[in-house]
Short mmCIF file of C-alpha atoms in Angstrom, two decimals:
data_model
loop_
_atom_site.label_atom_id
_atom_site.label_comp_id
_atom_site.label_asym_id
_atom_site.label_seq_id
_atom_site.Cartn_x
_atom_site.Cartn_y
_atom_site.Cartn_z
CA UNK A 1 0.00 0.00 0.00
CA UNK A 2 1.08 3.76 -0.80
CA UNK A 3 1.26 6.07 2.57
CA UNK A 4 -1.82 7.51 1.35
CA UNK A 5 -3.49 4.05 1.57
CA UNK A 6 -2.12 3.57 4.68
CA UNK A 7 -3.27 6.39 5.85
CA UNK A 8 -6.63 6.01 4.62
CA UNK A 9 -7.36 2.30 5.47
CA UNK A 10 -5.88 3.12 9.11
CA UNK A 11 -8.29 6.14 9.67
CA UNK A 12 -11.33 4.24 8.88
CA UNK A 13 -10.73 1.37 10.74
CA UNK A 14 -10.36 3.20 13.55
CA UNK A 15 -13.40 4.87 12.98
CA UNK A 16 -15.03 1.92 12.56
CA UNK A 17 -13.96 0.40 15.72
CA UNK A 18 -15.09 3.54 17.27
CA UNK A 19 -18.41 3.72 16.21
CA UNK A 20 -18.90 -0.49 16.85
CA UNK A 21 -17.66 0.15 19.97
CA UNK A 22 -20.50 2.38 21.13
CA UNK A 23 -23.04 -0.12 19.79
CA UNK A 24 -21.52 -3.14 21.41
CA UNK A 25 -20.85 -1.07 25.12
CA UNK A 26 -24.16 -1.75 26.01
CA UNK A 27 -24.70 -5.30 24.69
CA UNK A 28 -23.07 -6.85 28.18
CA UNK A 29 -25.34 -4.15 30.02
CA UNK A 30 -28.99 -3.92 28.70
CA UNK A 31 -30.57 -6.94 30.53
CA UNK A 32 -29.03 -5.95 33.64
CA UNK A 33 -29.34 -2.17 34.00
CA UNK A 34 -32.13 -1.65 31.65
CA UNK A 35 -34.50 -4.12 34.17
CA UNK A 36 -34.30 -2.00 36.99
CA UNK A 37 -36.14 0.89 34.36
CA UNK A 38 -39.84 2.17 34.98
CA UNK A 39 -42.49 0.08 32.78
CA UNK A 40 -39.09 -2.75 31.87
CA UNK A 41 -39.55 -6.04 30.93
CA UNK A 42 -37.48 -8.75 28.82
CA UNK A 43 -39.32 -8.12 25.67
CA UNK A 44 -38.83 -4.57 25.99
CA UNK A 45 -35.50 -4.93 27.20
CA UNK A 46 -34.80 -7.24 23.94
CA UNK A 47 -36.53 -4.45 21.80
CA UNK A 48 -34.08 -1.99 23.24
CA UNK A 49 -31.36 -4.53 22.69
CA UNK A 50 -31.70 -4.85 19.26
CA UNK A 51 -33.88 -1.75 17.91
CA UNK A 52 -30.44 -0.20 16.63
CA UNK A 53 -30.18 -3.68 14.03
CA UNK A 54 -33.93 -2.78 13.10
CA UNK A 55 -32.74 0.83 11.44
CA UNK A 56 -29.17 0.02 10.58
CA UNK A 57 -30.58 -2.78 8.04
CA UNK A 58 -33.35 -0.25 6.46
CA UNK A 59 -31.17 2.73 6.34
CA UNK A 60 -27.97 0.86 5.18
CA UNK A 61 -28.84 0.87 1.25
CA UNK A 62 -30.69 4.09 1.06
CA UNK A 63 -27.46 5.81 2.80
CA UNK A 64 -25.17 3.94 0.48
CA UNK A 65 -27.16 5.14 -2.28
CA UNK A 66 -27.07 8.60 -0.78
CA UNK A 67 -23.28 8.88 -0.62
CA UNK A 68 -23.01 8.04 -4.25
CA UNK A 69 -24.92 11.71 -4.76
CA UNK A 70 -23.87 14.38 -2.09
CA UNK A 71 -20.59 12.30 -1.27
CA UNK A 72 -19.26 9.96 1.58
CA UNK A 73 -18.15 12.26 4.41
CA UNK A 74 -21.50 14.41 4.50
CA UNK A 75 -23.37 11.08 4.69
CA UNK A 76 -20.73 9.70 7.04
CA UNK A 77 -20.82 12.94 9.41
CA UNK A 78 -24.61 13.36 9.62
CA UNK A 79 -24.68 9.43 10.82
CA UNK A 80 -22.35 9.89 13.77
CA UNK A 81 -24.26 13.14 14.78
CA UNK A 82 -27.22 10.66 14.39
CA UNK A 83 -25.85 8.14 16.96
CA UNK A 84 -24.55 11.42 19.04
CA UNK A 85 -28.50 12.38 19.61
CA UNK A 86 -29.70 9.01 19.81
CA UNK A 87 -26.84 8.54 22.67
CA UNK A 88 -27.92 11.49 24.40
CA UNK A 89 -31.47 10.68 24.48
CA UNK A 90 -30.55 7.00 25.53
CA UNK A 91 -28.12 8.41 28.30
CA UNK A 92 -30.97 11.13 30.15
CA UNK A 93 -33.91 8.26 29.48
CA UNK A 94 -35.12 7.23 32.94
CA UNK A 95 -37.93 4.51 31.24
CA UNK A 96 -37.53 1.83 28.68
CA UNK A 97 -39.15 3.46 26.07
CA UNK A 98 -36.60 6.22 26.12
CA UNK A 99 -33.73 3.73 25.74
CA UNK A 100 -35.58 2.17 23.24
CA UNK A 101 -35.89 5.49 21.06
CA UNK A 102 -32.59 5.81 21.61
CA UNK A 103 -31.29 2.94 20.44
CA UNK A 104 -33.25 3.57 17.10
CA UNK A 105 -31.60 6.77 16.63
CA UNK A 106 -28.30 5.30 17.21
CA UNK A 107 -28.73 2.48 14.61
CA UNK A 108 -30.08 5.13 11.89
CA UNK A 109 -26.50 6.83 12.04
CA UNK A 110 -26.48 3.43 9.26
CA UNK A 111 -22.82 4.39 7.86
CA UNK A 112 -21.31 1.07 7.51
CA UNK A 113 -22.18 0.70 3.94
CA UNK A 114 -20.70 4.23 3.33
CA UNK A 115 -17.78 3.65 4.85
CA UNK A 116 -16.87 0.32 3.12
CA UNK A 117 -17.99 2.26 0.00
CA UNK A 118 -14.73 4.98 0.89
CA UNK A 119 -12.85 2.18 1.40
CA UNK A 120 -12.70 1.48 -2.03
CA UNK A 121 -12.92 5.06 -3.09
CA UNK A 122 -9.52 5.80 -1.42
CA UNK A 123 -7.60 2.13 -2.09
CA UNK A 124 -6.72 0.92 -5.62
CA UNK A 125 -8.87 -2.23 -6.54
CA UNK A 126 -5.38 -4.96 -6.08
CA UNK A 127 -5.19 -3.71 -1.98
CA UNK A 128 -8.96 -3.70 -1.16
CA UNK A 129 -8.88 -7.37 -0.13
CA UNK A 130 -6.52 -6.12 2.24
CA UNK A 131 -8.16 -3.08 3.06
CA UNK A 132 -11.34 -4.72 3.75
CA UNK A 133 -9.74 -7.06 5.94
CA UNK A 134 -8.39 -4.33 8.10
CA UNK A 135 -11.61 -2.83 8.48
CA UNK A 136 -12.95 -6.39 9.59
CA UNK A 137 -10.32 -6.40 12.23
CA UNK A 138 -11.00 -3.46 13.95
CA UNK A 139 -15.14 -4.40 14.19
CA UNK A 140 -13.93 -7.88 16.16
CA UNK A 141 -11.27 -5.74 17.91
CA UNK A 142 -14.51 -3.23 19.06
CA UNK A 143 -16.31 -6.06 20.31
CA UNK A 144 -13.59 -7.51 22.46
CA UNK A 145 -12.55 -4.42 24.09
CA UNK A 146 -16.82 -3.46 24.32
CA UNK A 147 -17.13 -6.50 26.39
CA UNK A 148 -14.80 -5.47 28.89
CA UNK A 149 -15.11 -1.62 28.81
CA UNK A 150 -18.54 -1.25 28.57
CA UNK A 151 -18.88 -3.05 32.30
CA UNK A 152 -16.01 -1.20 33.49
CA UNK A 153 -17.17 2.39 32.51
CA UNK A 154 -20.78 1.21 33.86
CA UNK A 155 -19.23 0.25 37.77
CA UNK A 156 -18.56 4.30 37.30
CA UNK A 157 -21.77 5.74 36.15
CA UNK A 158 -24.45 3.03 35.31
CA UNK A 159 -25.70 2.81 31.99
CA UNK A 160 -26.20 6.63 31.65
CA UNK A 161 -22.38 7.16 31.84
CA UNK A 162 -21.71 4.33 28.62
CA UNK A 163 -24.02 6.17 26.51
CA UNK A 164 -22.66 9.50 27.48
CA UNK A 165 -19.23 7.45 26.79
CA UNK A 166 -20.94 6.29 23.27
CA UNK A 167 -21.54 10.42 22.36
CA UNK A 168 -17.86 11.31 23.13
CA UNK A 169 -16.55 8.21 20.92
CA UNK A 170 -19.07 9.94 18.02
CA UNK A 171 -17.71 13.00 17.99
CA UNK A 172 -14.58 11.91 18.35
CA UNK A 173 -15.36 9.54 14.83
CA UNK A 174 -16.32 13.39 13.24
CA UNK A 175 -12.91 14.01 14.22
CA UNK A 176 -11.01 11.96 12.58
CA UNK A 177 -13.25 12.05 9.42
CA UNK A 178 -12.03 15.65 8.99
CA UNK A 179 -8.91 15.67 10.57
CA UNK A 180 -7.73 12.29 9.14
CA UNK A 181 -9.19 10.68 6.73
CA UNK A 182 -8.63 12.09 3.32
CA UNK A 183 -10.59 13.45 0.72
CA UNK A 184 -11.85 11.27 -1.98
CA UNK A 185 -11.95 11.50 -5.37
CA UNK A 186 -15.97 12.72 -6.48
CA UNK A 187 -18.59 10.59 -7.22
CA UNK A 188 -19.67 10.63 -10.36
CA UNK A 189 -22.56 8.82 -12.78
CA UNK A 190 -20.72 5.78 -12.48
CA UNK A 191 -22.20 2.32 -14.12
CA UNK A 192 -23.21 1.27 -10.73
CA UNK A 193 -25.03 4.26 -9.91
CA UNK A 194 -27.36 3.54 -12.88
CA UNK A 195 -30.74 1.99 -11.37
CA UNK A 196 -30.89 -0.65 -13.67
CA UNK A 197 -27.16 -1.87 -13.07
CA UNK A 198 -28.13 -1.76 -9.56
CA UNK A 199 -31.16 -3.45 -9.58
CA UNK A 200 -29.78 -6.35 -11.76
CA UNK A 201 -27.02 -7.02 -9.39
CA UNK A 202 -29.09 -7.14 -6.36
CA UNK A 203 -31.43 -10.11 -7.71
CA UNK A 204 -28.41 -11.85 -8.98
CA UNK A 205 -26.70 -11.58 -5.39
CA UNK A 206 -30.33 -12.42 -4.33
CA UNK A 207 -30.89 -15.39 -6.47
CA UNK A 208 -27.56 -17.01 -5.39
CA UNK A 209 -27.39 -19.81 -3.33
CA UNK A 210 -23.72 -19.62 -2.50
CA UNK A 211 -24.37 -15.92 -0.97
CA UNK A 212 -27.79 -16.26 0.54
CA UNK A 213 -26.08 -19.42 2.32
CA UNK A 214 -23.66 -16.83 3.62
CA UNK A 215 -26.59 -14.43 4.29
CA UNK A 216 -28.54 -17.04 6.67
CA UNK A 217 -25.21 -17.61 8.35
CA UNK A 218 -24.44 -14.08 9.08
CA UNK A 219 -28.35 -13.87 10.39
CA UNK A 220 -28.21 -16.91 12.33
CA UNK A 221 -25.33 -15.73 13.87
CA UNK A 222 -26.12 -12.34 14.73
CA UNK A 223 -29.70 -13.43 16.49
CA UNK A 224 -27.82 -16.04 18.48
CA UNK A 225 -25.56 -13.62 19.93
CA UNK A 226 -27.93 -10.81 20.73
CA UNK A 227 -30.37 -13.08 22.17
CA UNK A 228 -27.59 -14.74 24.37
CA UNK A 229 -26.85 -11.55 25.98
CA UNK A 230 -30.57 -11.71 27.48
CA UNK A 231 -29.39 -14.22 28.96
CA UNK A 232 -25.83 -14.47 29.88
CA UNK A 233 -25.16 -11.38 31.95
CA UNK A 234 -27.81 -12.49 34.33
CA UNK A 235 -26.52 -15.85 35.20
CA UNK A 236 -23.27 -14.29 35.68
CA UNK A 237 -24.82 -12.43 38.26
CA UNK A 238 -27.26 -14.48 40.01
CA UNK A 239 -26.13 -17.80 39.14
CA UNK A 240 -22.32 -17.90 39.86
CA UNK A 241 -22.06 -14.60 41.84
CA UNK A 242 -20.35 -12.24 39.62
CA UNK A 243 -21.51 -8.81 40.50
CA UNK A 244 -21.90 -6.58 37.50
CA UNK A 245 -19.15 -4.45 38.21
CA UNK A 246 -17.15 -7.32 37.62
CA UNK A 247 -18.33 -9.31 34.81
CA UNK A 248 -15.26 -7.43 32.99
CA UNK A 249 -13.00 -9.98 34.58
CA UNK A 250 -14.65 -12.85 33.36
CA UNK A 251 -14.92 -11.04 29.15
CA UNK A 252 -11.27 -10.43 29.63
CA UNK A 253 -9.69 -13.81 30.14
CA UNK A 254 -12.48 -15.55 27.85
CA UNK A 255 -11.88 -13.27 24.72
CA UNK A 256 -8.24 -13.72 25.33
CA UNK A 257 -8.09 -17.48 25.53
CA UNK A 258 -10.71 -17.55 22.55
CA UNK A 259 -8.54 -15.78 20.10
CA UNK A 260 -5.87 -18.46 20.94
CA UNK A 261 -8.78 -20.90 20.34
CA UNK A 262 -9.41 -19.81 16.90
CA UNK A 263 -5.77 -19.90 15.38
CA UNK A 264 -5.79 -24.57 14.91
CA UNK A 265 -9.10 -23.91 13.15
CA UNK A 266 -7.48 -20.94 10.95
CA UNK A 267 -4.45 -22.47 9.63
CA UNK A 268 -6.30 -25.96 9.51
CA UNK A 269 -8.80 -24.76 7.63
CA UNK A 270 -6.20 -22.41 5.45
CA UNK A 271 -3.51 -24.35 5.36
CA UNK A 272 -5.10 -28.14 5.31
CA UNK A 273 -7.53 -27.22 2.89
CA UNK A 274 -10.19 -28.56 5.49
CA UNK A 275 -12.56 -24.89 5.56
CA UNK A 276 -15.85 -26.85 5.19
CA UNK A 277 -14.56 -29.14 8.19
CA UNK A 278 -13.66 -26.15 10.00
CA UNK A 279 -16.20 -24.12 9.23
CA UNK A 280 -18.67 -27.03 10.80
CA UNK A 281 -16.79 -27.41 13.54
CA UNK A 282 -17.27 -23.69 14.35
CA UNK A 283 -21.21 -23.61 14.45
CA UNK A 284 -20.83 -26.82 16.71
CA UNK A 285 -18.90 -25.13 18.84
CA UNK A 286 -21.42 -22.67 19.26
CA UNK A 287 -24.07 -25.08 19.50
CA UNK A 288 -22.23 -27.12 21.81
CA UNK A 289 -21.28 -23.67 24.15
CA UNK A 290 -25.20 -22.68 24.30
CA UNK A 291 -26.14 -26.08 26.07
CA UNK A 292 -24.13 -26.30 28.31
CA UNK A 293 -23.76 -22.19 29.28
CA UNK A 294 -27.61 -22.70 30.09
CA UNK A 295 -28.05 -26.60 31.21
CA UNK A 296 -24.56 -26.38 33.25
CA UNK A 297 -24.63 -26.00 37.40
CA UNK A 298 -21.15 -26.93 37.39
CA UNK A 299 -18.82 -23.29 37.16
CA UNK A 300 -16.25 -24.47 35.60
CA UNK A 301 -18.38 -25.87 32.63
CA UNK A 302 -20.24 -22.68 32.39
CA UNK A 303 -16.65 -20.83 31.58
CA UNK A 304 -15.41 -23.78 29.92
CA UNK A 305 -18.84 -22.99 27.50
CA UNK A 306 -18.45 -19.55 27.53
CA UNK A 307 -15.07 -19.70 25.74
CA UNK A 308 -16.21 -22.37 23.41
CA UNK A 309 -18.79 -19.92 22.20
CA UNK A 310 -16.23 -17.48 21.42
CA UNK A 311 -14.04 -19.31 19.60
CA UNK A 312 -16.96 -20.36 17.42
CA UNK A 313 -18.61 -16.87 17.32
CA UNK A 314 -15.07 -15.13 16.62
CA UNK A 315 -13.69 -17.58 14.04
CA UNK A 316 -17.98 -17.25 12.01
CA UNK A 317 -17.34 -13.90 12.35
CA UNK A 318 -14.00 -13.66 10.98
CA UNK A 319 -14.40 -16.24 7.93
CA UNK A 320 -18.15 -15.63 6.75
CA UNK A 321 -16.83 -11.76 5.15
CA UNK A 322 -14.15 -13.82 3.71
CA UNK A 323 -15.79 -16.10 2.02
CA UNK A 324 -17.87 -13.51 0.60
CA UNK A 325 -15.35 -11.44 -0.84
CA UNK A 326 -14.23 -15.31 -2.52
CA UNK A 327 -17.59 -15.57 -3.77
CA UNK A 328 -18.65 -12.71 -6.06
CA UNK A 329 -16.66 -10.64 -8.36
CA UNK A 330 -15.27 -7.41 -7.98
CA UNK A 331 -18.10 -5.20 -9.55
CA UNK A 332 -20.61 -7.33 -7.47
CA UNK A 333 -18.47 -7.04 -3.80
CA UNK A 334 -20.30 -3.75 -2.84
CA UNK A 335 -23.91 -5.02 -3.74
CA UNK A 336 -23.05 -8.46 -1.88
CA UNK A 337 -21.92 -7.12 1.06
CA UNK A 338 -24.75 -4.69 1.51
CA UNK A 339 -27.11 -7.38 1.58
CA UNK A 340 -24.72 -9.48 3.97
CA UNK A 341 -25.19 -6.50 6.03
CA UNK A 342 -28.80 -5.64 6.03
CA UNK A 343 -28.98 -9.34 7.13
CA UNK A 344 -26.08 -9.02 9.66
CA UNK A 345 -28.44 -6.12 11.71
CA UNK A 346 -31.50 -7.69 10.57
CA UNK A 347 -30.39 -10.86 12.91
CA UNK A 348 -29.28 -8.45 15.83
CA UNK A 349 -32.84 -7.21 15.93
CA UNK A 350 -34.43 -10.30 15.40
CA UNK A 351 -32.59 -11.97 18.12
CA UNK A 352 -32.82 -8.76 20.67
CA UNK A 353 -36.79 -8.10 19.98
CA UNK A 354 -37.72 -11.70 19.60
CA UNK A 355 -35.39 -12.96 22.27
CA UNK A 356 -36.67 -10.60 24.15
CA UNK A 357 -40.94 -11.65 23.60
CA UNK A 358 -39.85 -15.66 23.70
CA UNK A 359 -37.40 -14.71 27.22
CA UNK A 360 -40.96 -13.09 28.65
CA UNK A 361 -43.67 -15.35 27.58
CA UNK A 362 -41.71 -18.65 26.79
CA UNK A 363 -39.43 -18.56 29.08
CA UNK A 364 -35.40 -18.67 29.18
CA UNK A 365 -35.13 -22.53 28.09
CA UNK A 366 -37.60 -22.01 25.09
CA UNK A 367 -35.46 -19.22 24.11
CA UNK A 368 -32.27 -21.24 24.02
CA UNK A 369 -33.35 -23.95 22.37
CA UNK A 370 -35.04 -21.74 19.41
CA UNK A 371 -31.10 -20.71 19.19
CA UNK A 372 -30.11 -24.02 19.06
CA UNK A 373 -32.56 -24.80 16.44
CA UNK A 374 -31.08 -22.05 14.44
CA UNK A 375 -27.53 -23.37 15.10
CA UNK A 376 -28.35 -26.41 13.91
CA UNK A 377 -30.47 -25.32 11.00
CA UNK A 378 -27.17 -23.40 9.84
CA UNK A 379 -25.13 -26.60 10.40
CA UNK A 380 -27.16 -28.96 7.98
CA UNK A 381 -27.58 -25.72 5.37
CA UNK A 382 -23.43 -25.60 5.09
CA UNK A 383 -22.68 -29.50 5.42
CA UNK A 384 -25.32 -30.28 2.41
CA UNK A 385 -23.65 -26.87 0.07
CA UNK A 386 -22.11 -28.62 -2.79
CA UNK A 387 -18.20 -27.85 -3.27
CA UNK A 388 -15.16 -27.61 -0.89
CA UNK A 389 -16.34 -25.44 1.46
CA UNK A 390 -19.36 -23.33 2.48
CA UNK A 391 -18.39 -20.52 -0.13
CA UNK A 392 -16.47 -20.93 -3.52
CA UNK A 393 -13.39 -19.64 -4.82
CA UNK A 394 -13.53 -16.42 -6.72
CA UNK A 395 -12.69 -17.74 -10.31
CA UNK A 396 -15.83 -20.66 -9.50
CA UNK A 397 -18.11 -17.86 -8.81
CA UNK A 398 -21.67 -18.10 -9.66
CA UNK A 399 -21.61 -14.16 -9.80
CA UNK A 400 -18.21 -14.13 -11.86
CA UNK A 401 -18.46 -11.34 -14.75
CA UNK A 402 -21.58 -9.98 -12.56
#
């Protein structure tokens, strides 16, 4: 990469991280805090939970489509002053519903798809892989450190103080937008501006099974996480005795040992040309992790789960954006991944506002075992895909020459 790619690539991944860390502070934090809130309960607090995945899916597109005509940084700018009032409102809310309306402000700052889209702008097309890669580090770097600062910065303040914390880390994103990141070149009339261009590559990403496979994956594994943090924080609590103040001590050593965790499946799956195996193995690992976090009275198992599930969650999380950059051609990357995303959110809310109805009516067992369901759903989808692995290689794409 040239210094100005550098340059470039490292500014927006570290706004990036920035702006997924404010999302993910209060994913350790809502079923805890938010349940001591006038007129709470679980649905409402899974509603809150995931309201922000609700807005970022519906907004993403139309946002995208927005920065191809007034430009990337406007678009990106007004977005983080949308998540700055959505914050605020969140942070002075003393009932549910305020968090709630909150939340949905905060997920229509929807500038993921803009920001990938600048990505390319400012990288020439043989270092975007690498760009894009970047970019996908620093969103599982936001979500380990989120884990562990969001409880921490909550011992001081409660929830109010993380989403006053959340504002700062906005305006601090507007910061480096002007300040750092560098101009790109203008958008123009480009082919893929044209309606009919765009239109034609979304039903051909649509009406592939290789991506929507990837697409129900992503879903899957987005509800599955929201939804576990209905549950999770509050047997930390009032099952093995780990006060809320402290829960940052058990994120800290778990996301730790997990990364170690992930590195046999990487380079067996890389290296022993095994990804299909691997990738398997994975989703059992999560599937495995969520029966025995919730059936488990034994401590050590719970811990011994709650790592599993990380090493599964991180590795999904890590590989399903590669294979879909191996999947689709180089014209088709931007409409692919904008549908990977709308589904990405769409699975956050789905798993915090329907978590959150099956936790309250259901019960907690009924809830984990519709996650398991999806788990295993997933599983059978990617061990009965044809070919050597749940994607394909770019020059076997169905979407090559799209």
């Amino acid at each position: 990469m040239t210094a100005q790619e550098r340059r470039s690539v490292g500014s927006l991944a570290l706004l990036y991280c920035f702006r997924m860390l404010g999302l993910f502070m209060v994913l350790p934090l809502l079923a805890l805090y938010a349940a001591d809130l006038p007129g709470s309960t679980p649905a409402l607090i899974g509603l809150a939970l995931g309201m922000y995945g609700l807005t970022q899916a519906l907004l993403q597109i139309p946002l995208g489509w927005l920065s191809d005509q007034i430009g990337r940084k406007p678009v990106i700018i007004a977005g983080l002053l949308m998540f700055a009032l959505g914050s605020v409102i969140a942070a002075m809310s003393d009932s549910i519903g305020g968090i709630i309306l909150g939340r949905t402000l905060q997920g229509a700052g929807a500038i993921a798809s803009t920001v990938m889209a600048l990505v390319a702008d400012l990288t020439r097309e043989e270092q975007r892989t690498k760009a894009m890669a970047a970019v996908g580090m620093s969103i599982g770097l936001s979500f380990a450190v989120a884990l562990v600062l969001g409880p921490v910065v909550a011992s001081f303040g409660g929830l109010p103080l993380v989403f006053w914390f959340t504002t700062a880390l906005a305006f601090i994103g507007i910061a480096i937008v002007l300040l750092l990141v560098p101009s790109p070149p203008p958008v123009g009339s480009s082919e893929h501006s044209e309606t009919g261009t765009r239109l034609g590559l979304i039903s051909r990403v649509l009406g592939n099974a290789v991506l929507l496979r990837l697409d129900f994956g992503v879903f899957v594994l987005h509800f599955i996480l929201t939804a576990s943090f209905l549950v999770l924080p509050g047997l930390l609590e009032q099952s093995y005795g780990v006060s809320r103040e402290h829960h940052w001590m058990v994120y800290l050593p778990v996301l730790l040992l997990s990364l170690l965790g992930m590195v046999p499946l990487m380079i067996v799956a890389e290296r022993g040309g095994r990804l299909q195996q691997m990738f398997l193995l994975g989703i059992a690992f999560v599937f495995a992790a969520l029966a025995t976090v919730d059936f488990t009275s034994s401590v050590m198992l719970f811990y011994a789960g709650l790592w599993l599930f990380f090493v599964g969650f991180n590795y999904l999380e890590a590989t399903l954006p590669s294979l879909l950059s191996k999947s689709v051609s180089a014209d088709g990357k931007g409409t692919a991944m904008g549908v990977y995303s709308t589904c990405q959110f769409l699975g956050a809310f789905a798993g915090g506002a329907g978590g959150g109805w099956l936790l309250q009516h259901l019960g907690e067992t009924t809830l984990i075992g519709v996650c398991l369901a999806l788990a295993a759903a997933w599983w059978l989808v990617v061990w009965r895909a044809p070919g050597p692995g749940p994607g394909k290689t770019a020059n076997s794409s169905p979407l090559a020459g799209v």
